[in-house]
mmCIF file of C-alpha atoms and ligand atoms in Angstrom:
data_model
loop_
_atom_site.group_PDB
_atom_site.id
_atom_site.type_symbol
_atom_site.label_atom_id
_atom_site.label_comp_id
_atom_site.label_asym_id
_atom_site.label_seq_id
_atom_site.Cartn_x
_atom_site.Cartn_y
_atom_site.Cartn_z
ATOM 1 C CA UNK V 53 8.050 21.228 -11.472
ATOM 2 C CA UNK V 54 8.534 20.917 -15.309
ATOM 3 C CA UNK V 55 10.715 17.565 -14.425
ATOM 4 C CA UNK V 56 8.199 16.336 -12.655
ATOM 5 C CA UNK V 57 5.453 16.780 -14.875
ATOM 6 C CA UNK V 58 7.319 15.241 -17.435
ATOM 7 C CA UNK V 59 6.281 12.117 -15.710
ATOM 8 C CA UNK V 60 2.407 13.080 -14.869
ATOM 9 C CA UNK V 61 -0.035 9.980 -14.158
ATOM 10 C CA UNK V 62 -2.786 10.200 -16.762
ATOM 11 C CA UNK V 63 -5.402 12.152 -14.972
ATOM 12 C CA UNK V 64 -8.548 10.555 -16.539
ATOM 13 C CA UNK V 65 -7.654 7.091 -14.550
ATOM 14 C CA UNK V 66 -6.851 6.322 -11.213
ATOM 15 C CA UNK V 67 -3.630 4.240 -9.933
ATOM 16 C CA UNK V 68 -1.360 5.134 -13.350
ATOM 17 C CA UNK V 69 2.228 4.986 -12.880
ATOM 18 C CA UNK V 70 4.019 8.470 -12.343
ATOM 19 C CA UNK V 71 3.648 11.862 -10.625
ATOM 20 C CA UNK V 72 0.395 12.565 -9.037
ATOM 21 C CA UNK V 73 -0.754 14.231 -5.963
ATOM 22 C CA UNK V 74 -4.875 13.438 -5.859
ATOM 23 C CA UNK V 75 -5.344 9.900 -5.169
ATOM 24 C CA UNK V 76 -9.086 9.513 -5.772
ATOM 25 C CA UNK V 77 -11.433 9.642 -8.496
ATOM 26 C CA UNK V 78 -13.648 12.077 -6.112
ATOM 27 C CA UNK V 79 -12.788 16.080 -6.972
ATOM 28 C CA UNK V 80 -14.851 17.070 -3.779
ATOM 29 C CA UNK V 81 -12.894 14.949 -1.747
ATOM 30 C CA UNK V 82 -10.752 16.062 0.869
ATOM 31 C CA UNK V 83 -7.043 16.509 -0.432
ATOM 32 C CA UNK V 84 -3.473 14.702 1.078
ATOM 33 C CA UNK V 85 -0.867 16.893 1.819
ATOM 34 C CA UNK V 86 1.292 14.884 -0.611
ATOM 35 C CA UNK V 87 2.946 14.068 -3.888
ATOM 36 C CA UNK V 88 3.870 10.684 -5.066
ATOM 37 C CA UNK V 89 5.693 9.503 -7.759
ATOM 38 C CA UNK V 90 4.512 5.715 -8.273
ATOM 39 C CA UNK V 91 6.511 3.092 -9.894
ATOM 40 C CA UNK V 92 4.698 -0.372 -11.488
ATOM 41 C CA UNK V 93 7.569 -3.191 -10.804
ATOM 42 C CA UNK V 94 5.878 -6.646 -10.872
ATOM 43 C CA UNK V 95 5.429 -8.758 -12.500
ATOM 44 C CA UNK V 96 8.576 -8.216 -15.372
ATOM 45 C CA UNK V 97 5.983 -7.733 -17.997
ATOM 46 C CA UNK V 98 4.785 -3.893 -15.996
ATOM 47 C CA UNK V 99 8.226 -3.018 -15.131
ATOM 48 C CA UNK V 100 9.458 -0.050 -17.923
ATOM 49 C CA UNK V 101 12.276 1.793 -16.562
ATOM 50 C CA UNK V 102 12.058 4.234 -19.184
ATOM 51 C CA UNK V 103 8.679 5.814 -17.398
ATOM 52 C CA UNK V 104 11.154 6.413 -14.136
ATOM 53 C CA UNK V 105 13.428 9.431 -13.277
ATOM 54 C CA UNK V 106 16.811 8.708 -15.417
ATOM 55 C CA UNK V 107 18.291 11.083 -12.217
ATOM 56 C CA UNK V 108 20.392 10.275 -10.228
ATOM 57 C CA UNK V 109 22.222 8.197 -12.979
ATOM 58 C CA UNK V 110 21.472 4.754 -11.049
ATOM 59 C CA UNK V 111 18.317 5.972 -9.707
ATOM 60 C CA UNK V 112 16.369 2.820 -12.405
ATOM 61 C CA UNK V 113 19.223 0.188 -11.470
ATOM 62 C CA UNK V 114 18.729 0.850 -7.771
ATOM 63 C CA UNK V 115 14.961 0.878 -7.892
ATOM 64 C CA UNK V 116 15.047 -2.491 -9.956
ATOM 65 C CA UNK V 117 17.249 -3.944 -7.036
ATOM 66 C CA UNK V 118 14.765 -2.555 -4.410
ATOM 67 C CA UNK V 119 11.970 -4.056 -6.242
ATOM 68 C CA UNK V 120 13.192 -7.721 -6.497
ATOM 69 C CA UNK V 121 14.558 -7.793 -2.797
ATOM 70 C CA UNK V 122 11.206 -6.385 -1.541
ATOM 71 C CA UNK V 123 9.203 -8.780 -3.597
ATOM 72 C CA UNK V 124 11.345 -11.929 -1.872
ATOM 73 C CA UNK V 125 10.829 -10.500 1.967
ATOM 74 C CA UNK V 126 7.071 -9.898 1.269
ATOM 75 C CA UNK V 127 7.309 -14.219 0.036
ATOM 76 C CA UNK V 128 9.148 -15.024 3.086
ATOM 77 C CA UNK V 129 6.470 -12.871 5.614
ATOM 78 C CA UNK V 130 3.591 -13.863 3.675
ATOM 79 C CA UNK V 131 5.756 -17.634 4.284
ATOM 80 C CA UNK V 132 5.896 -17.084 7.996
ATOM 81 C CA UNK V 133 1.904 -16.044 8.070
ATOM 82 C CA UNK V 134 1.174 -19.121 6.613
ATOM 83 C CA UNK V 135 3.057 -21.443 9.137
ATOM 84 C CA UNK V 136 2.165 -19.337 11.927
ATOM 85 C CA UNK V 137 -1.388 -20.697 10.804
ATOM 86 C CA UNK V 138 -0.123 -23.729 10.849
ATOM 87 C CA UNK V 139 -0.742 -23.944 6.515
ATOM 88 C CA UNK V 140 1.629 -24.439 4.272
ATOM 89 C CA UNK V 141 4.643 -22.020 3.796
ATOM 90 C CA UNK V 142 3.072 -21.588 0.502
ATOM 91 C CA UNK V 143 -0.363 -21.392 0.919
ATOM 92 C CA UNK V 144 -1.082 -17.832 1.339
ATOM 93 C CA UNK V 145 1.461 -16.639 -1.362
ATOM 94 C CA UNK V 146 -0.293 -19.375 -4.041
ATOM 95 C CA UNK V 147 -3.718 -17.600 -2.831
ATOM 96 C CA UNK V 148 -2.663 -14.436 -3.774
ATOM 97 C CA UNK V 149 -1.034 -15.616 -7.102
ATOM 98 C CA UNK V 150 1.392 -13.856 -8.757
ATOM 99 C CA UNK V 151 2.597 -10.168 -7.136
ATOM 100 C CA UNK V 152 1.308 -6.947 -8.753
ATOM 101 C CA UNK V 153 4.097 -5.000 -6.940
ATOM 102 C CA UNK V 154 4.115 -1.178 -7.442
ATOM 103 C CA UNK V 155 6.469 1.189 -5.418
ATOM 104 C CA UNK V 156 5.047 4.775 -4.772
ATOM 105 C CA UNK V 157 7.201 7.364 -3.468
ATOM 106 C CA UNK V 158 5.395 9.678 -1.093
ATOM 107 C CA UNK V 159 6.748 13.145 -0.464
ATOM 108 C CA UNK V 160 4.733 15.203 2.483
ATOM 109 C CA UNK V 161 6.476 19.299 1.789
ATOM 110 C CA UNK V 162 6.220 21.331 5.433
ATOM 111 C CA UNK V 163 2.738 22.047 6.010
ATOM 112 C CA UNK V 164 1.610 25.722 7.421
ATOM 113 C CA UNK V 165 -1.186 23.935 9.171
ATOM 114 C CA UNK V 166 0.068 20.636 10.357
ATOM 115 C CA UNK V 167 -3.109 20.690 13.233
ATOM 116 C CA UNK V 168 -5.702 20.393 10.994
ATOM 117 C CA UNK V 169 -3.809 18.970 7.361
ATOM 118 C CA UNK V 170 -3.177 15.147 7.041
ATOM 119 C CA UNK V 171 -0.237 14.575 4.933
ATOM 120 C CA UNK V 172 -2.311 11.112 3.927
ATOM 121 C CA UNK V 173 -5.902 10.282 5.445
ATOM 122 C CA UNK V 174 -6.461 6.896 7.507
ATOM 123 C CA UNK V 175 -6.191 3.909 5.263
ATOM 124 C CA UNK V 176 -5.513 0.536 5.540
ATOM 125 C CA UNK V 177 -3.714 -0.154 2.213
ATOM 126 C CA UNK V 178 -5.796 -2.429 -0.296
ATOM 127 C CA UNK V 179 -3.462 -5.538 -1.419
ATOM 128 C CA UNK V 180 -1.657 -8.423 0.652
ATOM 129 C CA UNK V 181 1.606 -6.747 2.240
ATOM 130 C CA UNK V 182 3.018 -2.924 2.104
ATOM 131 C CA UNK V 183 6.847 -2.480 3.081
ATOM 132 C CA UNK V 184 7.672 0.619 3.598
ATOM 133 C CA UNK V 185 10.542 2.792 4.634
ATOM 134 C CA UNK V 186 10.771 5.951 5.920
ATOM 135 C CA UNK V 187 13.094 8.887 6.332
ATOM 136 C CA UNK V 188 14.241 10.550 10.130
ATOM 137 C CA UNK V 189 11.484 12.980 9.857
ATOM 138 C CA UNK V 190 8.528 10.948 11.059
ATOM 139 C CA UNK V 191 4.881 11.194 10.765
ATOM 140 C CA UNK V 192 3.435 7.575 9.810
ATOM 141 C CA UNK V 193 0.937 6.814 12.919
ATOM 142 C CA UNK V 194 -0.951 3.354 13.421
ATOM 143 C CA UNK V 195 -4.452 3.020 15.195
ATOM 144 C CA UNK V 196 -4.252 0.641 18.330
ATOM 145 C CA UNK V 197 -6.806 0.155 20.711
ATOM 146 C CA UNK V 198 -8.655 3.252 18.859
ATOM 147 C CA UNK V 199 -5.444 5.722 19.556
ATOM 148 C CA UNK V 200 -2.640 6.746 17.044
ATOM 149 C CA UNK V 201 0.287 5.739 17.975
ATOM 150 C CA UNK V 202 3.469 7.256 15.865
ATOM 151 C CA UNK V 203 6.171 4.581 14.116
ATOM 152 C CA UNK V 204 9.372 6.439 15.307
ATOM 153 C CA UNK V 205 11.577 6.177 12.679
ATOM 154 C CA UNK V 206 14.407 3.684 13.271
ATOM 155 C CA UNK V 207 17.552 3.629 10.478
ATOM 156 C CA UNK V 208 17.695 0.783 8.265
ATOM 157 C CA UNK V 209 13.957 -0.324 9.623
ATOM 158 C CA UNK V 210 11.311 -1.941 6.856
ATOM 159 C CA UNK V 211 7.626 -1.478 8.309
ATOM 160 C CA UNK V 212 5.655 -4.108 7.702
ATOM 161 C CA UNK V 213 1.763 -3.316 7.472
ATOM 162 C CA UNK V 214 -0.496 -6.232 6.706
ATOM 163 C CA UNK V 215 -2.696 -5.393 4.042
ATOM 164 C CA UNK V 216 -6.541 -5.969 3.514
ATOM 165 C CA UNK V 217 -6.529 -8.647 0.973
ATOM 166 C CA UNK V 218 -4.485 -10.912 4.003
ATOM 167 C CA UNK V 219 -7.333 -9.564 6.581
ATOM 168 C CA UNK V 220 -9.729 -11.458 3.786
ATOM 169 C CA UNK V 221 -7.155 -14.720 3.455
ATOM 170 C CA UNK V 222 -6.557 -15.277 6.716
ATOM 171 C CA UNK V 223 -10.243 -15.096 7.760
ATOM 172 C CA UNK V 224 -10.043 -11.866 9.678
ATOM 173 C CA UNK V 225 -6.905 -13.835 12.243
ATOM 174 C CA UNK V 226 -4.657 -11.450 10.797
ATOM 175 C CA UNK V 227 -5.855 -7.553 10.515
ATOM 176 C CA UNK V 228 -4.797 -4.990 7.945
ATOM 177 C CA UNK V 229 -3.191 -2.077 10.019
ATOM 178 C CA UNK V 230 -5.084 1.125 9.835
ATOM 179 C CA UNK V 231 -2.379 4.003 9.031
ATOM 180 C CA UNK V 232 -2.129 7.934 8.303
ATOM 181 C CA UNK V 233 0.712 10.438 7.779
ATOM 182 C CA UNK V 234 0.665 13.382 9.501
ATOM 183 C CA UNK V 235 2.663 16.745 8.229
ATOM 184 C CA UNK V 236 4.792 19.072 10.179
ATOM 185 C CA UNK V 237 5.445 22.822 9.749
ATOM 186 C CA UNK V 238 9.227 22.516 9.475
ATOM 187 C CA UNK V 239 10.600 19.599 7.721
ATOM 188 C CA UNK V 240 9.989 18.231 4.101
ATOM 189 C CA UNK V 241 9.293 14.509 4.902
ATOM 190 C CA UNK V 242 9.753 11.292 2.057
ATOM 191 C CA UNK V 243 8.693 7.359 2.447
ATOM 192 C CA UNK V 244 8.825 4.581 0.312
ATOM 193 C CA UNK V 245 5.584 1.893 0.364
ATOM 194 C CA UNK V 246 6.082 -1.228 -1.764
ATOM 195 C CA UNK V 247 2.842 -2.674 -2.409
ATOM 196 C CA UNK V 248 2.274 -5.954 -3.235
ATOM 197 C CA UNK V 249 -1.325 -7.378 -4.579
ATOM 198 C CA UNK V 250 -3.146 -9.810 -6.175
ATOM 199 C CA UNK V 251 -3.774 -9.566 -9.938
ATOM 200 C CA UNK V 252 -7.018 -7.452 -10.733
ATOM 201 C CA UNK V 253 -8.450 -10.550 -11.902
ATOM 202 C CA UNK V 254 -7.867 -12.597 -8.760
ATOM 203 C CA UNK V 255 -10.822 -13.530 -6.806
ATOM 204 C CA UNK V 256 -10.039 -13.419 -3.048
ATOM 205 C CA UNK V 257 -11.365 -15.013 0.007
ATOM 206 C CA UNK V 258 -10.305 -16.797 3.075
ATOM 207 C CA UNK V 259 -8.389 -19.700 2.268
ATOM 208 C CA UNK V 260 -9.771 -23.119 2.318
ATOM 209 C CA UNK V 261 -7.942 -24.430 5.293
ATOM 210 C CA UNK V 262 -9.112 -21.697 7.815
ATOM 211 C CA UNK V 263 -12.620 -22.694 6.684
ATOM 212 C CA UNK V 264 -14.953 -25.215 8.458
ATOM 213 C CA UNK V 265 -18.178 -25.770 9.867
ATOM 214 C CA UNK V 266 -16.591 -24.683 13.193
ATOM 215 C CA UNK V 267 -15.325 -21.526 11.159
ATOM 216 C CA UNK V 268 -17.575 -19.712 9.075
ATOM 217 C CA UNK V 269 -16.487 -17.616 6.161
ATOM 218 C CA UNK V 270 -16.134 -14.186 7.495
ATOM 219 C CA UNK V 271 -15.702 -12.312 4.314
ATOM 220 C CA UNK V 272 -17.490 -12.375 1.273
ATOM 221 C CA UNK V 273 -15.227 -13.400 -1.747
ATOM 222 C CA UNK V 274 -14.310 -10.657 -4.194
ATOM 223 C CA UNK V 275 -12.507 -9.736 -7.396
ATOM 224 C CA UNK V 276 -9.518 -7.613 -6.470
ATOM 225 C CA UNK V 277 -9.883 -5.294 -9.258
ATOM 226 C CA UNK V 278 -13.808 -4.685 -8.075
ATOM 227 C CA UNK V 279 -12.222 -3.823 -4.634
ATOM 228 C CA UNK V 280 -9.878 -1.480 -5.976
ATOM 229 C CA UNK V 281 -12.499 0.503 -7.988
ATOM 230 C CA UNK V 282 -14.396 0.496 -4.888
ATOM 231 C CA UNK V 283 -11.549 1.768 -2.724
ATOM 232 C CA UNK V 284 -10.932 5.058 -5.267
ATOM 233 C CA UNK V 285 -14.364 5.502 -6.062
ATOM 234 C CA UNK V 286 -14.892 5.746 -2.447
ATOM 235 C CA UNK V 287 -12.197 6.462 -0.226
ATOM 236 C CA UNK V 288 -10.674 4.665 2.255
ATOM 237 C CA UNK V 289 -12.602 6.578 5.790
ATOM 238 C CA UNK V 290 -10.243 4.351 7.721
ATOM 239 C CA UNK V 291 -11.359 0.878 6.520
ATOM 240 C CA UNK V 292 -14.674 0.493 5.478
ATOM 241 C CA UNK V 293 -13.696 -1.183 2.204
ATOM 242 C CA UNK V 294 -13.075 -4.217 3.773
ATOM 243 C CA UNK V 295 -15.398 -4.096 6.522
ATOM 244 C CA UNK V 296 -17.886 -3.967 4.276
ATOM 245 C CA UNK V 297 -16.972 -7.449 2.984
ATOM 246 C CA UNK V 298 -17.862 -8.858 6.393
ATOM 247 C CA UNK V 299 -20.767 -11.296 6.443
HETATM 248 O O1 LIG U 63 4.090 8.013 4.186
HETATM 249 C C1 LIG U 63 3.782 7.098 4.947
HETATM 250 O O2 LIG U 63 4.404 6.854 5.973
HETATM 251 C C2 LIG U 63 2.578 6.248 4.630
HETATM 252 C C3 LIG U 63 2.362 5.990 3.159
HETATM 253 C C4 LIG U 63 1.180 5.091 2.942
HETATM 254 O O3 LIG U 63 0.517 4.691 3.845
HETATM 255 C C5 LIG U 63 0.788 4.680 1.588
HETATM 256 O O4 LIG U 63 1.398 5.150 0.598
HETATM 257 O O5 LIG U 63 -0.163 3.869 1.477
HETATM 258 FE FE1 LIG U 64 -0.775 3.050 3.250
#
C-alpha cells in the first residue's frame, strides 16, 4: 500500500496521473470496485516516466513502447472510420487534432458481493477511441440491444470501443459502446484502457462532410475539456453526457 501511495493522484482534482480508486468529483456517489493507476503518454510533452512504477525494471520502457504502438492502431482505425465514410483517411484523425493519450491500469480485487458491486459502473468512455486489453479473468460487458453481453477474453485480443467524441464526429453513424466491469468473488482481475482524446481545448462536432441540408447536425458542438468537467462532475449513468448533446 505504501508503494502505491507513493504515486497517489492529487485528490483535490479529478483525472491526475497516478494511483486512485474514486473516479468522480461526487463523495456521495456510488463507489467502483476498483483501483487504477493512470499513466499520461501523449503527446511527448505529458509523458514523465519518472511519475510511473520504476518496478519491474522495464516496466517505463515497456509502457513507452505500448504507448506509441497504441497511438498508431488508434490512427489507422480512426483511418478506416474515415474511409468507411467514404472521407478522407485523414479526416477524422485531423478533427480530433493531436492525441491526448493516457493509459489507466484498472485492477478489480475479488469482491465478497459480486451480485450487487460493479467493479466499474456503465460508461461509455469520453474521448475518440479506447483500446483496451484484458487479462483471462473476465468481467468487461457491452450493452446490445439493451442486454449485457460479456467480452470473453481472447489472448493477444485489443478491444476496440468507439468513444463519444467519434459518436459526435461521425454524426451519431458511429456509436460510442456503452461498457461496465463486473467483479467476481474469487479472482483478482487487471485491464489495460488506452485512451485517446482530443485536446481540452478542441472544439468538437460532426465533421463537415457528413453535414448537409439532407443531414442535419445531430450534436451540438462542444469544447472537450467542458465535456470532461461535465462527465466527472456528473457521472457517466450509462451515457447521458453525450446524449445530452443531441439536438
Ligand atoms: O476493466 C475494464 O474492462 C473496463 C475499463 C474501462 O472501461 C475504463 O477504464 O474506462
Ligand atoms: Fe471505459
Amino acid at each position: 500500500m505504501d508503494e502505491k501511495l507513493a504515486y497517489a493522484c492529487d485528490p483535490s482534482s479529478s483525472a491526475t496521473e497516478g494511483y486512485g480508486s474514486r473516479m468522480l468529483e461526487n463523495d456521495d456517489s456510488v463507489l467502483d470496485w476498483r483501483d487504477y493507476f493512470d499513466h499520461h503518454t501523449l503527446p511527448l510533452s505529458r509523458r514523465d516516466p519518472s511519475r510511473w512504477p520504476s518496478s519491474p525494471p522495464d516496466y517505463r520502457q515497456v509502457m513507452a513502447e505500448y504507448s506509441d504502438r497504441m497511438g498508431l492502431l488508434a490512427k489507422q482505425l480512426l483511418g478506416l472510420i474515415s474511409e468507411s465514410l467514404g472521407l478522407p483517411t485523414s479526416c477524422i484523425e485531423r478533427w480530433v487534432g493531436e492525441f491526448y493519450q493516457n493509459i489507466t491500469i484498472s485492477y478489480y480485487p475479488p469482491c465478497p458481493q459480486p451480485d450487487v458491486t460493479l467493479g466499474l459502473q456503465a460508461h461509455s468512455d469520453m474521448g475518440a477511441i479506447t483500446l483496451l486489453i484484458q487479462d483471462d479473468v473476465g468481467g468487461l460487458q457491452v450493452l446490445k440491444d439493451r442486454e449485457w453481453i460479456t467480452v470473453e477474453p481472447l489472448s493477444n485480443a485489443i478491444v476496440v470501443l468507439l468513444a463519444d467524441q467519434t459518436e459526435i464526429m461521425t454524426n451519431g453513424i458511429y456509436r460510442s459502446a456503452e461498457h461496465r466491469a463486473i467483479t467476481n468473488a474469487s479472482r483478482a482481475r487487471l485491464s489495460i484502457a488506452t485512451f485517446h482524446d482530443p485536446s481540452k481545448a478542441r472544439k468538437i462536432s460532426p465533421v463537415s462532410e457528413l453535414v448537409s441540408d439532407s443531414s442535419p447536425p445531430r450534436y451540438r458542438e462542444v469544447v472537450y475539456g467542458d465535456y470532461v468537467s461535465s462527465w466527472y462532475t456528473k457521472g457517466p449513468e450509462g451515457k447521458r453526457n453525450v446524449d445530452a448533446l443531441l439536438l
